[in-house]
Short mmCIF file of C-alpha atoms and ligand atoms in Angstrom, two decimals:
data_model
loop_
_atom_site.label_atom_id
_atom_site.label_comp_id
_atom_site.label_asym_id
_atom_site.label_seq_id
_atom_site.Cartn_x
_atom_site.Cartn_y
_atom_site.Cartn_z
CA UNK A 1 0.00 0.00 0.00
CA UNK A 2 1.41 3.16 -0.70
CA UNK A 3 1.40 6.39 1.58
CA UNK A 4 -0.56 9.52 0.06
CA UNK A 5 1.47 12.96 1.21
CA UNK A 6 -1.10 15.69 1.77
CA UNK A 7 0.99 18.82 3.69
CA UNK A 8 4.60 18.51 2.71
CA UNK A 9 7.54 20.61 4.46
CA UNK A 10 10.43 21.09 1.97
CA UNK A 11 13.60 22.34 4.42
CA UNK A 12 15.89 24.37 1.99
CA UNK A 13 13.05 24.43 -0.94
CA UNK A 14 15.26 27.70 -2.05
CA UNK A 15 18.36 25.72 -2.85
CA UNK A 16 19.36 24.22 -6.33
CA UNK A 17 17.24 20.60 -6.06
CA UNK A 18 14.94 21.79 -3.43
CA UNK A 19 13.54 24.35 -5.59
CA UNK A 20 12.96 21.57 -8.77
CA UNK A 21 11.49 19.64 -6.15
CA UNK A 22 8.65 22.55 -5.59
CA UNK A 23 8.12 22.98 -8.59
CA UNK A 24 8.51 19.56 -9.82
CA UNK A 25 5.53 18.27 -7.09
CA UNK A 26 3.38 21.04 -7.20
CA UNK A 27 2.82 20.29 -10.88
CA UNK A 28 2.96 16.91 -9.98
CA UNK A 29 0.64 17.44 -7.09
CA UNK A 30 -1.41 20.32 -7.53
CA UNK A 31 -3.60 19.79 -4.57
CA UNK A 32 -1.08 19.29 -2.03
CA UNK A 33 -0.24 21.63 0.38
CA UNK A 34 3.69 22.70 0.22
CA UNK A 35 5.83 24.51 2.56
CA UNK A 36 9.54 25.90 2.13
CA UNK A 37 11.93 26.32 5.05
CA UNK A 38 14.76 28.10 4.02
CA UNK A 39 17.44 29.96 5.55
CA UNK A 40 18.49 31.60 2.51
CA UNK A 41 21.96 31.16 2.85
CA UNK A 42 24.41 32.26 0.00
CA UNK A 43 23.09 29.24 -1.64
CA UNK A 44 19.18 29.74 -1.24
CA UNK A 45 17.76 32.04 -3.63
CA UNK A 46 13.89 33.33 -3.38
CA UNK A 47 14.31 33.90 -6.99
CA UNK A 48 14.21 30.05 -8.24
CA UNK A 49 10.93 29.90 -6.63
CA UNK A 50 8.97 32.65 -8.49
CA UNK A 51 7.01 30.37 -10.32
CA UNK A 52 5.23 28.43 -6.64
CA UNK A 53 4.98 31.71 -4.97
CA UNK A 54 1.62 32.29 -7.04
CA UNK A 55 0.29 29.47 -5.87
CA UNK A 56 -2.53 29.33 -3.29
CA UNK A 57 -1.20 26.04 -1.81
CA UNK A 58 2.30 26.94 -1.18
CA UNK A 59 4.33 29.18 1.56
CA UNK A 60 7.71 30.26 1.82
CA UNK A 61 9.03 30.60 5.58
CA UNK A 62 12.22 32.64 6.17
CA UNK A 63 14.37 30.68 9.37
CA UNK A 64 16.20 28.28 10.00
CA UNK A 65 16.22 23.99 10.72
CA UNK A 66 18.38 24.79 13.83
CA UNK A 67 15.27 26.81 15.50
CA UNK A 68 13.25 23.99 17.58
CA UNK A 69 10.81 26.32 18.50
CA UNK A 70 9.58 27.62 14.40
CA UNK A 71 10.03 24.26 13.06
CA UNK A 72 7.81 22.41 15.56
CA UNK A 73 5.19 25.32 15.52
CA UNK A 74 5.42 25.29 11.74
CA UNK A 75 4.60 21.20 11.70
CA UNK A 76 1.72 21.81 13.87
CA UNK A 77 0.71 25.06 12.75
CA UNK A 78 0.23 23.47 9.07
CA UNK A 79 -0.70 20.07 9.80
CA UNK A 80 2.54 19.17 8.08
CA UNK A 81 2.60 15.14 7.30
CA UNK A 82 5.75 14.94 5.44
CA UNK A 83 8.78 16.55 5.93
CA UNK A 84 11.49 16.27 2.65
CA UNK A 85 14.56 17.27 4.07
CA UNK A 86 16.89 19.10 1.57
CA UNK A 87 18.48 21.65 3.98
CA UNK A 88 22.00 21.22 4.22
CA UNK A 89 25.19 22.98 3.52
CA UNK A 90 26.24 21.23 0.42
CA UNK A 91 30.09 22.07 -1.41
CA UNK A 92 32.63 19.90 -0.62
CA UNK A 93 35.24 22.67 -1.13
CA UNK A 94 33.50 25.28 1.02
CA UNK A 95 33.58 22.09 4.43
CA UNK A 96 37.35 22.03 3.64
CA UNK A 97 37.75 25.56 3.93
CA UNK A 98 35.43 26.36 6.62
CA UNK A 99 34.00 23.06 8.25
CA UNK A 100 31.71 23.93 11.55
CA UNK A 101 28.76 25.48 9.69
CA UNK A 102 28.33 21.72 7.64
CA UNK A 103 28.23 20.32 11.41
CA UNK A 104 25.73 23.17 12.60
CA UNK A 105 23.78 22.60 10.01
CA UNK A 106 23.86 19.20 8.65
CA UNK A 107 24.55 17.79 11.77
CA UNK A 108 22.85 19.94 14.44
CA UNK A 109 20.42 20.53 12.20
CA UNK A 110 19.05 17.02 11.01
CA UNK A 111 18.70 16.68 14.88
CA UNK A 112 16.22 19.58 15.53
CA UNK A 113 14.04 18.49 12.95
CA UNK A 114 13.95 15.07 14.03
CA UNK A 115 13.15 16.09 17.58
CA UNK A 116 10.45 18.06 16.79
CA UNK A 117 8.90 15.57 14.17
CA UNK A 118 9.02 13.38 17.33
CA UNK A 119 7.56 15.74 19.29
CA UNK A 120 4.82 16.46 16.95
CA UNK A 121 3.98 12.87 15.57
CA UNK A 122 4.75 10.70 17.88
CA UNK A 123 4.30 12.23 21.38
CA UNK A 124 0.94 13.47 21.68
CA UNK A 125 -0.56 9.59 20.41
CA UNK A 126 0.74 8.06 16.41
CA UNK A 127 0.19 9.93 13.85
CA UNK A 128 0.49 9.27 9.91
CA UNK A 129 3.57 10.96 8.98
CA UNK A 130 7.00 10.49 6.65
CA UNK A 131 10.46 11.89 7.01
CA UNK A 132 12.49 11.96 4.21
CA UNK A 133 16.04 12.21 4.28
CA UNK A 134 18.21 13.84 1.50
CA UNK A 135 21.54 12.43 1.24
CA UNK A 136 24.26 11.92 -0.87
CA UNK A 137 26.62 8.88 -2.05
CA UNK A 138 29.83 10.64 -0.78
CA UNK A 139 28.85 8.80 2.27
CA UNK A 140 30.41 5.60 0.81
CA UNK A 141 33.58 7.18 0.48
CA UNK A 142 35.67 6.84 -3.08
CA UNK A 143 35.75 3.65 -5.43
CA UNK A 144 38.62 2.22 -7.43
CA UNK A 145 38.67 2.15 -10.74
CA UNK A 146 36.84 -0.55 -12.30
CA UNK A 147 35.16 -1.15 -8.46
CA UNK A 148 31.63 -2.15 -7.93
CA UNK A 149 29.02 0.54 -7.83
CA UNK A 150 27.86 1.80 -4.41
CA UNK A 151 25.26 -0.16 -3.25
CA UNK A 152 23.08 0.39 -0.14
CA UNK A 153 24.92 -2.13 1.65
CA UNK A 154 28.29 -0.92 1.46
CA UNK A 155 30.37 0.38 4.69
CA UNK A 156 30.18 4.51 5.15
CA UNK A 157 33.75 5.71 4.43
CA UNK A 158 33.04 9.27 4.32
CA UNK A 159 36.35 11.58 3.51
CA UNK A 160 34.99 15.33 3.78
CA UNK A 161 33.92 17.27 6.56
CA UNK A 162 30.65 17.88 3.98
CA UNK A 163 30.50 14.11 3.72
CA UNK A 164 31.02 13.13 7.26
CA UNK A 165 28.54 16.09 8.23
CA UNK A 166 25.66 13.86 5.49
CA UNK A 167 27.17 9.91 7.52
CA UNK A 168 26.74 11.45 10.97
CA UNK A 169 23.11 13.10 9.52
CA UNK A 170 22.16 9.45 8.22
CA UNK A 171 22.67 8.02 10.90
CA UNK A 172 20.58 10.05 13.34
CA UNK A 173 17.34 9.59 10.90
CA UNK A 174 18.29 5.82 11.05
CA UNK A 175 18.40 5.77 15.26
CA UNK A 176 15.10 7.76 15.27
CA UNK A 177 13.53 5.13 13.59
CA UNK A 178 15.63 2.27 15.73
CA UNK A 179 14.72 4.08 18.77
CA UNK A 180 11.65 5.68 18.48
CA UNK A 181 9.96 4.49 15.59
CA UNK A 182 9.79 7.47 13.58
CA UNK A 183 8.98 6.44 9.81
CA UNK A 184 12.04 8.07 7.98
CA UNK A 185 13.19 6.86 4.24
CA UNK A 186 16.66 8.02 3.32
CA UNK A 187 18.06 8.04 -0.03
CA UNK A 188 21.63 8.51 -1.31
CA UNK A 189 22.44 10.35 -4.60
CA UNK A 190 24.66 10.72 -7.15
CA UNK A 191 25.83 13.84 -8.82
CA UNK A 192 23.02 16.50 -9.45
CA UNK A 193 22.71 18.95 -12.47
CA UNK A 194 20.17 21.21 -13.91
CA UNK A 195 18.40 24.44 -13.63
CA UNK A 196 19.14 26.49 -10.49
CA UNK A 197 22.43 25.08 -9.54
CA UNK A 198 24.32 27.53 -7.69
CA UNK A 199 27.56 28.66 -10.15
CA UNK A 200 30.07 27.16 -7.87
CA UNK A 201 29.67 23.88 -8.71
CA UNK A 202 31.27 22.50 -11.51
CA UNK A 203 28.92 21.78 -14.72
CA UNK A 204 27.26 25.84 -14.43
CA UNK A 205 30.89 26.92 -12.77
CA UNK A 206 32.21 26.22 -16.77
CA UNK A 207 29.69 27.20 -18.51
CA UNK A 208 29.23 31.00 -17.17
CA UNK A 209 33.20 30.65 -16.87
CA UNK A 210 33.19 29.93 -21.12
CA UNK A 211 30.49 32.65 -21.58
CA UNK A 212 33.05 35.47 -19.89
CA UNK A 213 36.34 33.96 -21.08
CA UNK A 214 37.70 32.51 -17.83
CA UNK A 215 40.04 29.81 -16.59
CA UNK A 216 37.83 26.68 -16.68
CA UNK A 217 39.95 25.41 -13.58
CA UNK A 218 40.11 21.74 -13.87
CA UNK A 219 41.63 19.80 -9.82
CA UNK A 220 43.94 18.00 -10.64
CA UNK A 221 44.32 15.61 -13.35
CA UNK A 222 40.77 15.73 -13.85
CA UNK A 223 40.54 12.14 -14.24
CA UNK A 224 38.49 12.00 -11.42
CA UNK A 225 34.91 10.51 -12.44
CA UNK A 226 31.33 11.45 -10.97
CA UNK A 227 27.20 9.84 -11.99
CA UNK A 228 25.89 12.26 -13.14
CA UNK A 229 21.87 12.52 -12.72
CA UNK A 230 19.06 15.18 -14.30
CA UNK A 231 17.84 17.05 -11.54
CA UNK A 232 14.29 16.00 -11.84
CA UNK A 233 15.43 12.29 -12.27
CA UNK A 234 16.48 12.74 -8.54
CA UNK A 235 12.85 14.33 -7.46
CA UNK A 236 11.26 11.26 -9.15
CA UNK A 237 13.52 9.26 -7.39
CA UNK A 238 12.50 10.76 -4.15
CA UNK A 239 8.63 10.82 -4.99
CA UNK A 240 9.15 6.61 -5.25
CA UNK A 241 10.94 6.62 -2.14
CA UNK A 242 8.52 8.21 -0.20
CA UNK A 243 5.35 7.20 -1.68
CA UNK A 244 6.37 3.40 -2.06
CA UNK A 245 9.58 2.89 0.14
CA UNK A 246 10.00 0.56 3.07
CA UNK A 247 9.95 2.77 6.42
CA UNK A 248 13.81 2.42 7.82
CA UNK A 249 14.92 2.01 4.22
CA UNK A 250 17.84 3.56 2.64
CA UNK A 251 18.03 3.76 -1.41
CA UNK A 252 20.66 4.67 -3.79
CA UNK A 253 19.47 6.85 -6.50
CA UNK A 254 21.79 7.38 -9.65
CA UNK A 255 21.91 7.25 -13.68
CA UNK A 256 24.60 4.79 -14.24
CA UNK A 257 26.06 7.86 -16.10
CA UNK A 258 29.62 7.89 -15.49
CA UNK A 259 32.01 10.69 -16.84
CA UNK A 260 35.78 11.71 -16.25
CA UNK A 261 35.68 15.29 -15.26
CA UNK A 262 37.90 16.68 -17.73
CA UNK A 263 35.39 14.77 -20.47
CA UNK A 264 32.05 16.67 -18.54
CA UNK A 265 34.59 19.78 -19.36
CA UNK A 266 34.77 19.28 -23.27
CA UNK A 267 31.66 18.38 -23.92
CA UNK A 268 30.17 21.61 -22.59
CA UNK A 269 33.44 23.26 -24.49
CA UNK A 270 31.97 21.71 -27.92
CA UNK A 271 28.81 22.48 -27.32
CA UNK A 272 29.14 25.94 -26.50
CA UNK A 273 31.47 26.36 -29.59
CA UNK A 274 28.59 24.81 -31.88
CA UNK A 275 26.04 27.68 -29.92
CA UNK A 276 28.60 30.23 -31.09
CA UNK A 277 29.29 29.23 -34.74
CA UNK A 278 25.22 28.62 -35.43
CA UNK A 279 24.27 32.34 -33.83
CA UNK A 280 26.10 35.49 -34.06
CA UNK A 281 23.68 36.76 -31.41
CA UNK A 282 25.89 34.71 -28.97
CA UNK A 283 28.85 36.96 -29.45
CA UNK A 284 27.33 40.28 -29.43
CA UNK A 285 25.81 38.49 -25.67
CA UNK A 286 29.03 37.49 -24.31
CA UNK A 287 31.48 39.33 -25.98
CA UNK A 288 34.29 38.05 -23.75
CA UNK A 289 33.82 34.24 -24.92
CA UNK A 290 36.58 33.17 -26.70
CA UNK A 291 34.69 31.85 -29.83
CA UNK A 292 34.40 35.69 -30.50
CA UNK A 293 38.08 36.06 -31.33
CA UNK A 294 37.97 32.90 -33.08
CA UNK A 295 39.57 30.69 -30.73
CA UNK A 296 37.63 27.80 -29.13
CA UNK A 297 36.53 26.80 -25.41
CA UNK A 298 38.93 24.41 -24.83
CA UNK A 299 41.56 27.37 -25.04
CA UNK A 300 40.32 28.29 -21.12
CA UNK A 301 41.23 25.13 -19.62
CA UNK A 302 43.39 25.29 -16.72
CA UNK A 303 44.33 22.84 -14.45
CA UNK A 304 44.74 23.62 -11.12
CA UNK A 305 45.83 22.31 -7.63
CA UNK A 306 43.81 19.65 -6.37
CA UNK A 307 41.09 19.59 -3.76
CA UNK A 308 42.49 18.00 -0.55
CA UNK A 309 41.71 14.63 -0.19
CA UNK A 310 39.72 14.34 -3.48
CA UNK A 311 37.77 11.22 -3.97
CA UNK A 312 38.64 9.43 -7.44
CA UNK A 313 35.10 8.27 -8.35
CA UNK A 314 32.01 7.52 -7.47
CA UNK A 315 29.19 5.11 -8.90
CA UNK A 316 25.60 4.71 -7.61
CA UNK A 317 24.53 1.27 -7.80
CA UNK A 318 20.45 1.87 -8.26
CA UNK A 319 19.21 -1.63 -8.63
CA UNK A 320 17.36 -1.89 -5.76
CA UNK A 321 15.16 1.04 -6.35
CA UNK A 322 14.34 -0.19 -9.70
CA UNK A 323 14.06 -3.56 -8.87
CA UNK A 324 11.96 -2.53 -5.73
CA UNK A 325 9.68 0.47 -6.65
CA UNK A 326 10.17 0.37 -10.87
CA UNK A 327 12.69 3.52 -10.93
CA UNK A 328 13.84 4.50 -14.54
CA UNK A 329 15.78 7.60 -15.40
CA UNK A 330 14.02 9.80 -18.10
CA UNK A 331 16.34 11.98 -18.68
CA UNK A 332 19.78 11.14 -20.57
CA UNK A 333 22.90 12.42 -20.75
CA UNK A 334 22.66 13.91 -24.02
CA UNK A 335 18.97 15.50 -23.84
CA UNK A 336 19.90 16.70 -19.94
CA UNK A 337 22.81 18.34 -20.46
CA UNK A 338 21.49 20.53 -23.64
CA UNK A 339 18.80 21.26 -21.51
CA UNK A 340 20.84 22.51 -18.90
CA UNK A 341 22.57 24.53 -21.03
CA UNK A 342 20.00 26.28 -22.82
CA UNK A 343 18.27 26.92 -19.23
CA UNK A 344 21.78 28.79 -18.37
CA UNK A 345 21.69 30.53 -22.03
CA UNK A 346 17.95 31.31 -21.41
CA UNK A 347 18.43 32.52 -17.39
CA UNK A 348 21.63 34.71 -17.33
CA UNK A 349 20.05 37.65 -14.73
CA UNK A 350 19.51 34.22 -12.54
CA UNK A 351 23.01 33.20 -12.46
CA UNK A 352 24.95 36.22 -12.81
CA UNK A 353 22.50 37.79 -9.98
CA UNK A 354 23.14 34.52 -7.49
CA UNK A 355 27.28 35.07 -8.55
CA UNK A 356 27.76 38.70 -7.31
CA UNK A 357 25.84 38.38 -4.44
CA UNK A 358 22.90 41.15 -5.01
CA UNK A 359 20.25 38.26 -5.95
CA UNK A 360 18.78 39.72 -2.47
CA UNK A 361 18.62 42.87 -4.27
CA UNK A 362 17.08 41.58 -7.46
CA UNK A 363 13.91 39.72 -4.94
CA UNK A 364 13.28 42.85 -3.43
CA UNK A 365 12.42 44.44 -6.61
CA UNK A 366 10.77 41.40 -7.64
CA UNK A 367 8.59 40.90 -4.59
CA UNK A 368 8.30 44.35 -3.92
P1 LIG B 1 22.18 23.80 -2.14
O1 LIG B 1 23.42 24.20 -1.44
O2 LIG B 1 21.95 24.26 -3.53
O3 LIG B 1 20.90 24.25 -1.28
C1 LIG B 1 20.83 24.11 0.10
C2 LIG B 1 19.65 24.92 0.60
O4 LIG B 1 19.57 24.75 2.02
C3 LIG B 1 19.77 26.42 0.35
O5 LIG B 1 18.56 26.94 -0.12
C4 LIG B 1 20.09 27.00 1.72
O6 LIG B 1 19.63 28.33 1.90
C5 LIG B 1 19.36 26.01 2.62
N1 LIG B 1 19.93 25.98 3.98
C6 LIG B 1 21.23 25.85 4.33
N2 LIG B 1 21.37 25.87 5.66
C7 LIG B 1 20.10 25.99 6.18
C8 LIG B 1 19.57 26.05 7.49
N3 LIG B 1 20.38 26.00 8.57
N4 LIG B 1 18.24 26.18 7.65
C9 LIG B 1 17.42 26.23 6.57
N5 LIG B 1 17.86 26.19 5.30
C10 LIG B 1 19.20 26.07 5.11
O7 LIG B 1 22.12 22.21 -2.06
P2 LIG B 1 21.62 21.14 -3.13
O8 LIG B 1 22.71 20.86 -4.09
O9 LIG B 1 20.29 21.54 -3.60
O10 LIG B 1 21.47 19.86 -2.18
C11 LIG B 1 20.26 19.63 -1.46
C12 LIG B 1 20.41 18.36 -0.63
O11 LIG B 1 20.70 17.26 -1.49
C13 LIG B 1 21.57 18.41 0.36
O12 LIG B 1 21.16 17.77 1.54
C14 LIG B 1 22.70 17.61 -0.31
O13 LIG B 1 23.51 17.02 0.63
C15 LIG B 1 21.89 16.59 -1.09
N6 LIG B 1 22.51 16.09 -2.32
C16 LIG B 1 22.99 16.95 -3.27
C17 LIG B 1 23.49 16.44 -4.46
C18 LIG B 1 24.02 17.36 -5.55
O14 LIG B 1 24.59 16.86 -6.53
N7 LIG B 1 23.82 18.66 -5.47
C19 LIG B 1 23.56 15.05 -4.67
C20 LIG B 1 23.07 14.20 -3.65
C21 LIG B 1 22.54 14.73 -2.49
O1 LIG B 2 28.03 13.03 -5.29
C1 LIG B 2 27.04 13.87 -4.78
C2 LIG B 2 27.65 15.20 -4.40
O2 LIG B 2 27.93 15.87 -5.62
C3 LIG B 2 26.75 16.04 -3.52
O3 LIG B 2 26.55 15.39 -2.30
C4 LIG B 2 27.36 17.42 -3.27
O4 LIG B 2 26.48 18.23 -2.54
C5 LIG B 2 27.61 18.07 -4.63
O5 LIG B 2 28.24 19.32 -4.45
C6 LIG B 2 28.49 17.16 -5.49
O6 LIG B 2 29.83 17.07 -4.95
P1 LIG B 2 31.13 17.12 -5.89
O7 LIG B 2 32.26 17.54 -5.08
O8 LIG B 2 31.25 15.87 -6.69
O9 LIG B 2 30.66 18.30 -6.92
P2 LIG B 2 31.44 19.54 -7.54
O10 LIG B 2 30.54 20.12 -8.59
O11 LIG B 2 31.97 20.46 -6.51
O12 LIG B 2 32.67 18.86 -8.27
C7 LIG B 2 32.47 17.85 -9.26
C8 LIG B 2 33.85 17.34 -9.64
O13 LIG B 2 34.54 18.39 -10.36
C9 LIG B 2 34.75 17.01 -8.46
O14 LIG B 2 35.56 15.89 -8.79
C10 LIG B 2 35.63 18.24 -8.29
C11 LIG B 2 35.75 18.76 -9.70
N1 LIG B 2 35.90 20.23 -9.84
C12 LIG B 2 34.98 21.00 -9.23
C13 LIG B 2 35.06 22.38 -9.32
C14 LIG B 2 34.05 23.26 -8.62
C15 LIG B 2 36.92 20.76 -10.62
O15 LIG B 2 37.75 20.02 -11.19
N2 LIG B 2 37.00 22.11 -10.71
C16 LIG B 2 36.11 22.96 -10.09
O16 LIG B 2 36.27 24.20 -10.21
#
């Protein structure tokens, strides 16, 4: 039998796949009830939700997972039954750098909202309810090359502080269900891309770096390999999971997509170069690309020192999902990454707007 969400609770609904989640289940969903809690961090941008914030059913809440006190009065206050927990600091680089606000948050943060689901669901007498956990394969640490796939069964090995920050988070949904018996699903996911993916991470990182002429800096060797997955492959992925999972399950969710980094690199170099040469409206656009003084893409790649303790590769193994709830990617390489790009081409005041920091500036006058 399968469990019927009513009054979801998306926790960082602002951020890259939060925000295709909202709008990916309120099409899907039109008459359920959804929520956004969002910090809006550097990362969380108002902006990538115009298109719910017209909608009757849906609310946007300014605070933060860390506040007991709003999230608990939020679950009651809206009769919340599911909670989809996206919230999280999320760049491996930036947990190297700067690693306590991944534990605040990730850490720290997982916990509130699992104490207060508690609270809400389970305290006062049972209650239908679902937590949903967000996570990430880094968990599993890094694969050799020609290694199985991750699957759900193999040992956490986690390497970053970001990565840790997702084990430690895993874990606590996993005792609240031990312990308690709070019904939590978790699943673990493979490389993201798509619309609304903050500029710092690699796949829109090179393409607004190729649009201005920059370095396109590559870590190392760039031999390093990711699974790559269309954003909205991952919200199906999720919508399975929480509609047809086993409570206290963990899934993998990936495309069997594997790509060397330095290959993801080239790819978007040729296809921007074919963008240029079919429309001179490109280079009147972005006059700094290098296609406009009849060099190529390729010409900005740089590499650079790698990140500290780098994992080589990762592979989600998604068998069980399929084999358990029918999962299928829709989206493939080819088709999702020419979307991507043309969603980049087609929203440059998003991205340039989230990159210098006044997207803050740009809601105000949009929700003035
Ligand atoms: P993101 O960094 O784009 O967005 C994170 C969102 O969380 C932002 O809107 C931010 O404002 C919000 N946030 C941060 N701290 C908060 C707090 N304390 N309270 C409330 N809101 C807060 O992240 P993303 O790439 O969309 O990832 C979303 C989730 O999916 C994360 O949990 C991440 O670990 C997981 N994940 C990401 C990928 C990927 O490829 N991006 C893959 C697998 C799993
Ligand atoms: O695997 C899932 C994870 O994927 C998620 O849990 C993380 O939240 C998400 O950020 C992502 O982590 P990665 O570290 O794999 O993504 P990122 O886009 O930062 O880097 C992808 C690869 O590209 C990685 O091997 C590092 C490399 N890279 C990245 C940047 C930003 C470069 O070579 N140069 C760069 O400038």
């Amino acid at each position: 039998m399968s469990y019927e969400p009513q009054r979801i609770l998306v926790t960082g609904g602002a951020g890259f796949i939060g925000a295709n989640f909202v709008h990916f289940w309120l099409q899907k969903y039109p008459g359920n009830r959804v929520v956004v809690l969002d910090a809006l961090t550097y990362a969380g941008n108002r902006a990538s939700l115009l298109a719910a914030e017209s909608q009757p059913n849906f609310r946007f809440v300014h605070g933060d997972i860390r506040e007991y006190d709003l999230v608990s009065s939020l679950l009651r206050e809206e009769q919340i039954d599911t909670l989809i927990h996206f919230a999280a600091e999320s760049h491996v680089d930036r947990s190297i750098h700067g690693p306590d606000e991944f534990i605040d948050t990730n850490v720290i943060g997982t916990h509130v909202l699992l104490k207060a689901a508690k609270a809400v669901w389970l305290d006062g007498g049972p209650c239908p309810h679902r937590f949903h956990h967000v996570s990430t394969d880094e968990v599993y640490g890094t694969l050799l090359a020609g290694a199985p796939p991750f699957t759900e069964g193999n040992q956490y090995a986690p390497n970053s502080p970001y990565a840790a920050s997702k084990a430690a988070s895993d874990h606590l949904v996993r005792a609240y269900h031990e312990t308690y018996g709070l019904e939590v699903t978790t699943s673990n996911c493979s490389n993201n891309y798509g619309p609304y993916q903050f500029p710092e991470k690699l796949i829109p990182l090179i393409i607004g770096n190729i649009l201005d002429g920059r370095p396109l800096p590559i870590y190392g060797d760039g031999l390093q390999i990711r699974d790559w997955l269309y954003v909205d492959d991952h919200n199906r992925g999720i919508d399975l999971v929480v509609r047809q999972g086993k409570v206290g399950d963990t899934y993998n969710i990936g495309g069997n997509n594997e790509w060397t980094n330095i290959e993801i690199v080239r790819l978007i170099c040729r296809l921007l170069d074919e963008k240029f040469a079919g429309s001179e409206a490109m280079g009147i656009r972005f006059p700094h690309a290098p296609q406009v003084s009849g060099s190529i893409a390729e010409s900005l790649i740089t590499h650079v020192k790698d990140r500290l303790g780098h994992d080589r590769r990762y592979a989600i193994n998604a068998g069980k999902i399929t084999a358990e709830l029918g999962y299928v990617p829709v989206e493939s390489f080819e088709t999702g990454i020419r979307k991507t790009l043309d969603w980049y081409l087609d929203n440059e005041d998003w991205w340039r707007s989230v990159m210098d920091g006044s997207y803050r500036k740009w809601v105000e006058l949009n929700y003035a």
